[in-house]
Each structure stands twice: as C-alpha cells, then as structure tokens.
C-alpha cells in the first residue's frame, strides 16, 4: 500500500510540476464557464432550470474533452518511462508491477478528479450567482455529471495504460491513443447511427441497440446523464432513447466501471509479461 | 553451497528468437567480493545484470541471489537490501534531487534522513533543491549512486558506474566502494574503465554472450600469456645499434626502440637493457586490458 501511495504521490507532483494539472483545470473551467453562460441564455423560454441545461452542454464537453485529457496523461505512463530509462530502476525496487500501474492510476485519476471538480464546480458556482437557488433534482444531475465524468476519465486512463503497456514506441502509443479517442468518441456513434438509419428497425431491435450502446463508454456516459432525467433528455434530444432504455442507472454505472476494470486488468497483465 | 554465495549462476542463457544474448554463463560471487564484468558493447553484460536482479528471466539455467530466485515471490522481501545503478541512469526531470532520493527512500522504506545524508555523501547537498533536469551527466550519475546506496545494501549491481564522472567524483565513488566492501557488501560492476576494474577482486571477460574467463588480473595475464613491451629511449641511436642488432627490436624513431619479452623474462630483459650505454629512459608496458580481452577472445575462438 505504501508503494502505491508513493507512486501516486509522484504522479500528482509530476502533474503539478509539468503544469498538466493546472492546464487541465483551466481548460475545463474555461470551457465549462463559457458553455454555462452561453447555454443558459435562451432557457427562459423553455422554463427549464439553467443548471440542467448546463448539465446537457457540459456532458457534450465531457465526452470530447475528458477522454482526451485522460489519454494525454496516461498513454505515456509506461512506454515513456521505459523510453527514458526510469522504468528499469523502478522495477528493481521492492514493489511489483501492479503496484506501479495502480499507483499511477490513482495519481492520474486524482489529477483528473481535481480538474473536473474544480472546472465544473466553478461553472456551477458562477451559475448559482446569476440564476439563484437550484432545486434538488438539478443539483442531483449536476453531481451525477461530475461523478460520471470522473468515471469516464478513469475508463480512458485505463485504456491509455493498456496502450502504453503494449507498444514499444512512444509515437505508436500517441497514435493509438488518438485512434481510440476517434473511434470511441466520434466514429462509433456515427457508425451506429448510420447502421440504424440504413436498417430502418428491420433487424436491429431496440434491445439490441441498447446493448450496442454499452460497447462504447462515451455512449454509456451519455445515457447516464442525458437519459437520466426526463426534463434533461428533452433538451438533449434523447427523449426517445430514454423511453426505450431497458437498463437502469445502476446497470449503466456497472458497465462503465467494467470499462475501467477490464482495460486496467489487461494492462496489468500485459505489463507483467513484458521485459523492462 | 548455493546459499553461501551471494550471487550464483549456473548455465545461464538468454535467447531472443535465434540469437543468444547470454550463453551458458557460470558465475558465483561470495559475500564481500567485488567482481567486474568487462566486454564490448553488446557482450551481454547488462542482460546478465538484469537477470541477476530478476528483472528478466533466463531462457535456461539457474540463478540465485542471496539464496533465492531473484524473480520469485520471496524476492520482494530482500529487494530493499539490493542496490542497482543502471547504465545511463535517468530520473524524472521535473523533480529536485532531494525529492527523487526521498521518493526512492520511501519505496525502500528507508528513513528519509538517510536520503539527505546520502545526498551529502555524493556531494549533491548544494544542488539538492534544484531540478534534476538542470543536472550535469556527472551529477545525475552521482544521484544514481546515492539511490543505489539507500538502505545499506548487501548486494550492489553497478552498470557502468563511473561514466561521466570527473576524477574527484571517481575517487569519491571508489571510497564509497571501499566502505561498502568493509561493511561486507557484495559488488558486481560492469565497466570499460581500467581504474574501475582495478578495484575488483576478480574480472569476468564477456564476449558475444559468453564468459570467456574469470579471475584476478594477474591470473588473467598469465592465462593470456601476452608479452610485455619495453620501450627504451637512448641518447645516441648509433651506439645502441650493436645491441639491437642481436635482438628483435622495433625502432620507433632515431632514439627510441621497443622490444617484447615474456612475463617471466621481464627482469632479465630490463637488466640487459640497463647495461647499454646512454639509456635515458626505460618504460615497461604490461599488456592492456584491451589486449588481454582480444587475446582471450582469440584463444576462445580457436
């Protein structure tokens, strides 16, 4: 445990030193604030809580930004240390490889958590000054947004480690990270949409479609946040989807957690078999 | 037998695909002993060290470190008593020297005060609060040495320990080595530098993954049976011609010639040269380590 904490501590310190953490916080806060104020302007007409509108726009921001930050932090974690020559020395110390991996995971996740909480929190606080009190429902979906954003980040940190443990070259890791981001964040959705349109509901049932959504962590995240509340889902254009959703929130969260656990376990397995 | 040896290797090989990086190496090192591995780049030195540390597993053969399999489950227990200085040691550039050493001290569960004392010992106390990124090669090497010394190690693996060190740092390093050996630590170092190798009790010569010879330096010299060269500088070249005509010598220029002799004929040769009129200087040059390596390599090939 001591070793894991030590590794995590070094990653956090490294993140602060490299201004990674501060950059992530500023980026998240800047974009969140912009979205919060731009997004809340027209809501008077619809009569929805400005916080819920913000949740919708921030969800879209999360889907693009959080995986990107997570992959930037994590894709270099192992291959970079191997390349710089620090890995060999580290592994000669009295700690096992899963200590190293899990310590890094905790460190990177801490950076990501702080960036998300501070960044989105800033938007929430700023909004409360202009829009007054929020009801419990809105606060609940905001808290859910922050929590699931961190979880989505954890998914991509784990995926980044899997890449980093597998490849031999840093450039390959960077390329694969971009590829994974493109596929899971953009292309999978497009392909699924195309498939549904082309199929016209003949072969793909609603149930099968829901299962297909579980194969992409970004879609699980969307379902958790956008289909969660009927009021929110109206804005998000997910109302139709929400009605047909067969999975409860617990199932969705479990699926997202599995998206963390499986790549992380795979990364640990690959790492343990590689020669430093 | 195995238990009493600090490092024990028997028939150790490491193969990648069809090519052997290390082939059939036997080596055992007793507690308190210092062994230097010599060989060209790619001779398999670093791979041998990595296998002894348990970082990679051999394709064949048996390795015991302090009586245990270094890659096994029980290895974690004694890892904190092992020091390792890898070749071209590197640290995260954003951390200060003090932070780096304290990080490693935490991993080895050594009191942090010991880390600060070690920084002083290797002469980095003044630079302790500077980022490692600003360190020179020699300073990084000294920081690497400091981390290897954490936790009073019983075994030290030092891969090219003195590259980038100036003369003063080198001396500091040899002092540290002597202290460690007085404390009963076992040292395995790989090096190119003759001054490093002179610190060792035994020298192991490696070539293309094989261990060609292992023994004390005089022993290896006898084994190779290389001639010594005696270089003579005279005042008057012509006066010496009569002497040199009867012997096989090689004139370097008008005033200097070189002759060779076997190790046991050295005294006789010097005596005969000293009888010569007008000798200004006599230099006796034993075969260099490079000559020794090449000769032993050649013999092994035959």
XYZ file of C-alpha atoms in Angstrom:
578
model
C 0.000 0.000 0.000
C 2.854 2.293 0.908
C 4.432 1.752 -2.502
C 1.168 2.513 -4.319
C 0.741 5.751 -2.372
C 4.347 6.729 -3.096
C 3.912 6.189 -6.837
C 0.585 8.029 -6.826
C 2.185 10.912 -4.951
C 4.964 11.185 -7.505
C 2.488 11.238 -10.394
C 0.487 14.012 -8.751
C 3.607 16.016 -8.060
C 4.812 15.460 -11.608
C 1.414 16.585 -12.905
C 1.617 19.765 -10.865
C 5.220 20.435 -11.889
C 4.583 19.932 -15.571
C 1.604 22.276 -15.231
C -0.501 19.451 -16.565
C -2.926 19.633 -13.706
C -3.240 23.396 -13.784
C -3.692 23.329 -17.563
C -6.462 20.761 -17.299
C -8.244 22.726 -14.572
C -8.062 25.970 -16.549
C -9.229 24.321 -19.753
C -12.160 22.592 -18.070
C -13.149 25.684 -16.089
C -12.803 27.988 -19.104
C -14.901 25.845 -21.392
C -17.427 24.984 -18.670
C -17.962 28.642 -17.799
C -18.354 29.583 -21.442
C -20.867 26.813 -22.016
C -22.733 27.584 -18.792
C -23.363 31.189 -19.786
C -23.894 30.698 -23.485
C -26.131 27.714 -22.833
C -28.266 29.265 -20.119
C -29.176 32.369 -22.142
C -32.227 31.041 -24.026
C -33.674 28.795 -21.320
C -36.119 31.330 -20.000
C -38.442 30.443 -22.839
C -38.481 26.731 -22.167
C -38.705 27.208 -18.458
C -36.051 24.679 -17.529
C -33.536 25.053 -14.770
C -30.372 26.708 -16.113
C -28.301 24.140 -14.235
C -29.931 21.297 -16.133
C -29.274 22.978 -19.440
C -25.702 23.372 -18.347
C -25.578 19.669 -17.485
C -26.564 18.889 -21.061
C -23.913 21.104 -22.588
C -21.253 20.025 -20.120
C -21.995 16.373 -20.880
C -21.110 17.006 -24.502
C -17.976 18.822 -23.397
C -17.002 15.916 -21.148
C -17.391 13.385 -23.904
C -14.841 15.182 -26.055
C -12.506 16.692 -23.517
C -12.208 14.275 -20.598
C -11.156 11.244 -22.680
C -8.615 13.452 -24.429
C -7.068 14.696 -21.194
C -7.138 11.184 -19.725
C -5.368 9.700 -22.749
C -2.810 12.507 -22.811
C -1.981 11.763 -19.173
C -1.909 8.005 -19.468
C -0.660 6.945 -22.913
C 2.949 7.709 -21.959
C 2.817 6.221 -18.464
C 4.741 3.020 -19.123
C 6.256 3.336 -22.578
C 7.546 6.793 -21.640
C 9.274 5.530 -18.515
C 10.733 2.665 -20.462
C 11.969 5.086 -23.120
C 13.511 7.500 -20.616
C 15.135 4.614 -18.759
C 13.427 5.191 -15.427
C 11.347 2.018 -15.546
C 14.242 -0.420 -15.170
C 15.400 1.210 -11.954
C 11.875 1.452 -10.558
C 11.246 -2.251 -11.108
C 14.425 -3.189 -9.234
C 12.798 -1.716 -6.121
C 10.701 -3.761 -3.716
C 7.386 -3.251 -5.482
C 5.531 -5.288 -8.057
C 4.378 -4.090 -11.437
C 0.748 -3.847 -10.477
C 1.831 -1.550 -7.644
C 3.380 0.708 -10.257
C 0.329 0.603 -12.501
C -2.226 1.062 -9.758
C -0.194 3.844 -8.143
C -0.056 5.683 -11.442
C -3.774 5.095 -11.917
C -4.591 6.664 -8.558
C -2.283 9.594 -9.273
C -3.666 10.320 -12.720
C -7.227 9.857 -11.563
C -6.633 12.330 -8.729
C -5.430 14.954 -11.202
C -8.440 14.319 -13.404
C -10.849 14.419 -10.464
C -9.479 17.719 -9.208
C -9.617 19.194 -12.718
C -13.236 18.085 -13.203
C -14.478 19.083 -9.770
C -12.774 22.477 -9.859
C -13.570 23.140 -13.513
C -17.236 22.166 -13.463
C -17.636 23.332 -9.895
C -16.546 26.810 -10.975
C -19.255 26.795 -13.626
C -21.852 25.611 -11.120
C -20.902 28.238 -8.546
C -20.861 31.018 -11.150
C -24.268 29.936 -12.363
C -25.690 29.941 -8.843
C -24.762 33.609 -8.531
C -26.674 34.584 -11.643
C -29.557 32.131 -11.532
C -30.180 31.853 -7.816
C -31.055 28.670 -5.926
C -31.234 25.287 -7.664
C -33.709 22.572 -6.850
C -32.537 19.201 -5.554
C -33.187 17.471 -8.882
C -30.889 19.791 -10.778
C -28.189 19.521 -8.158
C -28.510 15.751 -8.328
C -27.968 15.648 -12.074
C -25.066 18.076 -11.739
C -23.407 15.860 -9.127
C -24.053 12.859 -11.354
C -22.406 14.682 -14.239
C -19.249 15.391 -12.240
C -19.109 11.846 -10.868
C -19.660 10.128 -14.194
C -17.175 12.471 -15.899
C -14.504 11.254 -13.494
C -15.551 7.666 -14.178
C -15.357 8.263 -17.933
C -11.905 9.723 -17.367
C -10.927 6.581 -15.456
C -12.009 4.473 -18.444
C -9.688 6.339 -20.772
C -6.835 6.401 -18.271
C -7.105 2.598 -18.123
C -7.275 2.357 -21.928
C -4.226 4.618 -22.139
C -2.282 2.265 -19.846
C -3.273 -0.699 -21.944
C -1.793 1.043 -24.990
C 1.237 2.161 -23.028
C 1.966 -1.313 -21.663
C 1.596 -2.949 -25.062
C 3.602 -0.847 -27.504
C 7.356 -0.364 -27.763
C 7.461 3.201 -29.110
C 6.106 6.403 -27.622
C 4.960 7.614 -31.032
C 2.930 4.434 -31.532
C 1.282 4.969 -28.163
C 0.360 8.546 -29.094
C -1.051 7.419 -32.435
C -3.082 4.632 -30.892
C -4.400 6.985 -28.219
C -5.684 9.372 -30.870
C -7.158 6.418 -32.748
C -9.009 5.139 -29.685
C -10.318 8.613 -28.972
C -11.572 8.999 -32.535
C -13.256 5.606 -32.577
C -14.908 5.682 -29.171
C -15.839 9.351 -29.107
C -16.757 10.039 -32.722
C -16.740 7.158 -35.165
C -18.588 4.503 -33.179
C -21.567 6.787 -32.727
C -21.606 7.742 -36.376
C -21.348 4.149 -37.480
C -24.140 3.153 -35.121
C -26.317 5.969 -36.363
C -25.667 5.009 -39.961
C -26.481 1.414 -39.174
C -29.770 2.299 -37.501
C -30.795 4.572 -40.372
C -29.893 2.019 -43.008
C -31.550 -0.811 -41.122
C -34.845 1.048 -40.547
C -35.549 -1.130 -37.491
C -35.857 -4.336 -39.516
C -33.155 -6.419 -37.864
C -31.844 -4.296 -35.011
C -34.358 -4.279 -32.188
C -34.405 -1.572 -29.530
C -32.887 -4.054 -27.071
C -30.039 -4.889 -29.408
C -29.450 -1.190 -29.945
C -29.197 -0.647 -26.205
C -26.643 -3.413 -25.946
C -24.654 -1.860 -28.766
C -24.580 1.400 -26.828
C -22.935 -0.399 -23.912
C -19.991 -1.209 -26.145
C -18.919 2.423 -26.113
C -18.068 4.098 -22.790
C -18.920 7.515 -24.236
C -22.437 6.316 -25.026
C -22.861 4.846 -21.553
C -21.859 8.211 -20.176
C -24.418 9.922 -22.401
C -27.151 7.554 -21.266
C -26.320 8.098 -17.610
C -26.516 11.864 -17.887
C -28.834 12.705 -20.724
C -31.405 9.981 -20.493
C -31.431 10.107 -16.721
C -33.908 12.875 -16.282
C -36.932 13.253 -18.484
C -36.568 17.012 -18.352
C -32.944 16.875 -19.360
C -33.469 14.315 -22.036
C -35.976 16.552 -23.745
C -33.273 19.106 -24.455
C -30.675 16.610 -25.260
C -32.811 15.048 -27.940
C -32.518 11.770 -26.127
C -36.147 11.523 -25.043
C -36.966 8.781 -27.481
C -33.985 6.820 -26.407
C -34.728 7.227 -22.752
C -38.190 5.739 -23.103
C -36.832 2.612 -24.656
C -33.904 2.303 -22.287
C -34.042 -1.100 -20.690
C -31.072 -0.545 -18.379
C -31.320 1.175 -15.057
C -28.750 3.649 -13.847
C -27.073 1.001 -11.710
C -26.526 -1.197 -14.752
C -25.072 1.708 -16.704
C -22.697 2.616 -13.898
C -21.631 -1.016 -13.578
C -20.983 -1.152 -17.311
C -18.853 1.981 -17.105
C -16.977 0.568 -14.106
C -16.327 -2.589 -16.115
C -14.876 -0.359 -18.829
C -12.363 0.783 -16.182
C -11.644 -2.596 -14.619
C -11.188 -4.705 -17.758
C -8.619 -2.491 -19.575
C -6.798 -1.901 -16.297
C -6.572 -5.623 -15.584
C -5.453 -6.252 -19.169
C -2.830 -3.516 -18.868
C -1.535 -5.093 -15.643
C -1.407 -8.483 -17.346
C 0.461 -7.195 -20.409
C 2.813 -5.140 -18.232
C 3.659 -8.115 -16.037
C 4.701 -10.160 -19.055
C 6.824 -7.512 -20.758
C 10.537 -7.242 -20.191
C 11.539 -3.789 -18.997
C 26.851 -24.148 -1.469
C 24.226 -22.099 -3.211
C 23.162 -20.373 -0.039
C 26.642 -19.256 0.957
C 27.173 -17.493 -2.366
C 25.618 -14.054 -2.711
C 25.186 -14.418 -6.433
C 25.066 -17.834 -8.016
C 24.591 -18.530 -11.719
C 24.744 -21.880 -13.398
C 24.416 -22.475 -17.126
C 22.518 -19.227 -17.570
C 21.388 -18.377 -21.095
C 19.112 -15.735 -22.530
C 17.865 -16.111 -26.043
C 15.720 -13.793 -28.154
C 14.473 -15.699 -31.167
C 17.517 -17.459 -32.545
C 20.177 -15.212 -31.138
C 21.761 -15.684 -27.750
C 22.427 -12.535 -25.762
C 23.897 -14.514 -22.884
C 25.052 -18.079 -23.364
C 25.849 -20.698 -20.779
C 27.321 -18.454 -18.101
C 28.524 -19.789 -14.757
C 29.406 -17.234 -12.131
C 29.339 -17.265 -8.373
C 30.264 -14.397 -6.149
C 30.984 -14.767 -2.463
C 29.833 -12.306 0.221
C 32.148 -9.293 0.365
C 33.615 -9.985 -3.037
C 33.809 -7.494 -5.893
C 33.615 -8.760 -9.455
C 33.903 -6.626 -12.571
C 32.431 -7.708 -15.893
C 34.369 -6.469 -18.896
C 33.416 -6.681 -22.525
C 32.466 -4.726 -25.592
C 29.064 -3.135 -26.006
C 26.502 -5.821 -26.677
C 28.581 -8.520 -24.982
C 25.663 -9.331 -22.689
C 26.827 -7.559 -19.526
C 23.671 -5.573 -18.890
C 21.457 -8.553 -19.676
C 23.390 -10.633 -17.156
C 22.889 -7.946 -14.508
C 19.175 -7.689 -15.297
C 18.801 -11.450 -14.920
C 20.666 -11.428 -11.601
C 18.225 -8.735 -10.438
C 15.237 -10.786 -11.535
C 14.055 -8.115 -13.985
C 14.183 -10.567 -16.851
C 14.069 -14.323 -16.634
C 16.722 -16.539 -18.210
C 15.802 -18.900 -21.057
C 17.869 -21.628 -19.416
C 19.943 -22.116 -16.289
C 19.617 -21.273 -12.647
C 20.156 -18.031 -10.770
C 20.124 -17.452 -7.036
C 20.503 -14.075 -5.390
C 21.068 -14.286 -1.630
C 19.941 -17.893 -1.932
C 16.599 -17.081 -3.576
C 15.255 -16.927 -7.090
C 15.517 -13.178 -7.847
C 12.340 -13.260 -9.973
C 10.403 -15.326 -7.440
C 7.860 -14.472 -4.794
C 10.338 -14.181 -1.945
C 12.479 -11.720 -3.864
C 10.384 -8.730 -2.745
C 11.494 -9.344 0.819
C 15.170 -8.698 0.112
C 14.822 -6.196 -2.723
C 15.190 -3.374 -0.209
C 18.687 -4.633 0.591
C 19.786 -4.545 -3.031
C 21.238 -1.537 -4.785
C 21.160 -1.083 -8.538
C 22.694 1.615 -10.671
C 21.534 1.079 -14.256
C 23.513 2.122 -17.289
C 22.635 5.722 -18.268
C 20.539 6.247 -15.169
C 17.625 8.661 -15.621
C 15.162 10.397 -13.312
C 12.052 12.448 -13.837
C 13.454 15.822 -14.788
C 10.789 17.883 -13.029
C 11.686 16.652 -9.550
C 14.529 18.008 -7.434
C 17.422 15.789 -6.419
C 16.131 15.678 -2.872
C 12.629 14.684 -3.986
C 13.996 11.949 -6.234
C 16.061 10.423 -3.468
C 13.231 10.684 -0.937
C 10.886 9.011 -3.427
C 13.232 6.045 -3.729
C 13.818 6.024 0.032
C 10.057 5.704 0.581
C 9.911 2.780 -1.830
C 12.723 1.058 0.036
C 11.158 2.059 3.356
C 14.320 3.768 4.492
C 14.175 6.750 6.889
C 14.169 9.981 4.858
C 17.003 11.456 6.921
C 19.257 8.757 5.478
C 18.418 10.011 1.987
C 19.547 13.528 2.878
C 22.808 12.221 4.345
C 23.469 10.254 1.163
C 22.995 13.390 -0.935
C 25.721 14.972 1.131
C 27.892 11.877 0.794
C 27.833 12.061 -3.022
C 28.378 15.816 -2.998
C 24.924 16.902 -4.108
C 23.841 18.701 -0.928
C 24.228 22.116 -2.572
C 22.177 21.049 -5.607
C 19.568 19.122 -3.599
C 16.815 21.641 -4.250
C 17.498 22.030 -7.938
C 15.540 20.135 -10.553
C 17.225 17.034 -11.912
C 16.662 18.431 -15.418
C 19.334 21.040 -14.713
C 21.887 18.456 -13.519
C 25.005 17.558 -15.480
C 25.666 13.972 -16.541
C 28.077 13.504 -13.639
C 25.578 14.858 -11.125
C 22.869 12.515 -12.389
C 25.322 9.650 -12.103
C 26.079 10.620 -8.502
C 22.372 10.819 -7.743
C 22.079 7.350 -9.270
C 24.819 6.132 -6.977
C 23.070 7.689 -3.987
C 19.822 5.847 -4.706
C 21.735 2.571 -5.082
C 23.219 3.119 -1.627
C 19.853 3.587 0.107
C 19.119 1.086 2.840
C 22.675 -0.200 3.395
C 22.592 -2.713 0.548
C 24.107 -6.161 0.915
C 24.443 -6.544 -2.848
C 25.159 -3.828 -5.380
C 24.831 -4.029 -9.120
C 26.590 -1.153 -10.827
C 26.313 -0.912 -14.599
C 28.955 1.452 -15.987
C 29.120 3.321 -12.682
C 31.760 5.930 -13.475
C 30.747 7.154 -16.938
C 30.541 10.927 -16.898
C 32.312 11.262 -13.543
C 35.302 13.574 -13.163
C 38.437 12.431 -11.318
C 37.275 13.813 -7.990
C 33.870 12.104 -8.196
C 35.540 8.910 -9.275
C 37.692 8.947 -6.160
C 34.580 9.588 -4.070
C 32.989 6.611 -5.777
C 35.976 4.360 -5.037
C 35.925 5.474 -1.399
C 32.251 4.541 -1.212
C 33.011 1.190 -2.808
C 35.762 0.508 -0.261
C 33.407 1.408 2.604
C 30.749 -0.922 1.268
C 33.185 -3.767 0.985
C 34.438 -3.175 4.505
C 30.816 -3.465 5.587
C 30.646 -6.848 3.849
C 28.627 -5.895 0.777
C 28.976 -7.814 -2.457
C 29.592 -5.827 -5.631
C 29.050 -6.693 -9.255
C 30.033 -3.979 -11.666
C 30.336 -3.751 -15.391
C 32.748 -1.246 -16.793
C 35.134 -0.186 -19.523
C 37.316 1.948 -17.306
C 40.549 0.331 -16.171
C 40.536 2.267 -12.899
C 37.142 0.731 -12.017
C 38.316 -2.744 -12.846
C 41.389 -2.399 -10.655
C 39.040 -2.151 -7.655
C 37.706 -5.639 -8.309
C 38.900 -8.925 -6.814
C 38.028 -10.786 -9.970
C 37.395 -9.844 -13.551
C 34.979 -11.649 -15.809
C 35.526 -11.171 -19.527
C 32.467 -11.469 -21.730
C 32.215 -11.647 -25.467
C 29.119 -12.280 -27.566
C 27.188 -13.550 -24.549
C 29.805 -15.995 -23.337
C 32.009 -15.667 -20.305
C 35.498 -16.287 -21.647
C 37.458 -16.047 -18.456
C 37.022 -15.061 -14.861
C 39.819 -14.466 -12.411
C 42.095 -11.951 -10.728
C 44.007 -9.642 -13.060
C 47.467 -11.326 -12.666
C 45.786 -14.675 -13.198
C 44.209 -13.474 -16.422
C 47.541 -12.070 -17.562
C 49.144 -15.475 -17.031
C 46.264 -17.123 -18.837
C 46.617 -14.907 -21.865
C 50.409 -15.157 -21.698
C 50.868 -11.921 -23.560
C 54.332 -10.410 -23.936
C 55.253 -7.172 -22.212
C 56.667 -4.351 -24.239
C 59.750 -2.499 -23.088
C 60.317 0.896 -24.636
C 63.872 2.251 -24.434
C 64.890 5.838 -25.029
C 68.620 6.310 -25.707
C 70.827 9.382 -26.017
C 72.704 8.110 -29.066
C 70.940 5.892 -31.537
C 74.072 4.592 -33.290
C 75.668 3.392 -30.037
C 72.658 1.198 -29.433
C 72.631 -0.385 -32.896
C 75.093 -3.072 -31.889
C 72.837 -4.094 -29.001
C 69.689 -4.069 -31.076
C 71.225 -5.967 -33.976
C 71.380 -9.101 -31.835
C 67.798 -8.790 -30.722
C 64.466 -8.426 -32.444
C 63.512 -4.857 -31.753
C 61.444 -2.277 -33.459
C 62.771 1.259 -33.842
C 60.074 3.865 -33.313
C 62.355 6.744 -34.356
C 66.113 7.526 -34.218
C 66.300 7.464 -30.454
C 63.579 5.057 -29.318
C 63.088 1.359 -29.814
C 60.693 -1.214 -28.438
C 61.284 -4.848 -27.553
C 58.942 -7.527 -26.292
C 59.506 -10.219 -23.721
C 57.525 -12.847 -21.866
C 56.248 -12.053 -18.397
C 58.835 -14.240 -16.664
C 61.667 -12.888 -18.804
C 60.974 -9.307 -17.789
C 63.742 -8.927 -15.183
C 66.376 -10.408 -17.473
C 65.356 -8.111 -20.317
C 65.485 -4.984 -18.200
C 68.888 -5.979 -16.845
C 70.329 -6.389 -20.329
C 68.937 -3.072 -21.493
C 70.275 -1.244 -18.473
C 73.841 -2.344 -19.381
C 73.505 -0.370 -22.594
C 75.381 2.939 -22.743
C 73.385 6.159 -22.672
C 69.952 4.922 -21.769
C 67.770 7.880 -20.922
C 64.559 6.106 -20.007
C 63.017 2.651 -19.813
C 59.261 2.131 -19.934
C 57.753 -1.246 -19.121
C 54.279 -1.665 -20.574
C 52.233 -4.640 -19.429
C 49.543 -5.781 -21.837
C 46.480 -3.562 -21.578
C 43.091 -4.844 -20.686
C 42.049 -4.426 -24.296
C 44.982 -6.614 -25.413
C 44.001 -9.127 -22.760
C 40.387 -9.226 -23.885
C 41.313 -9.580 -27.515
C 43.830 -12.344 -26.803
C 41.437 -14.336 -24.615
C 38.720 -13.870 -27.186
C 41.020 -15.148 -29.907
C 42.028 -18.159 -27.848
C 38.419 -18.994 -27.144
C 37.624 -18.846 -30.839
C 40.345 -21.342 -31.709
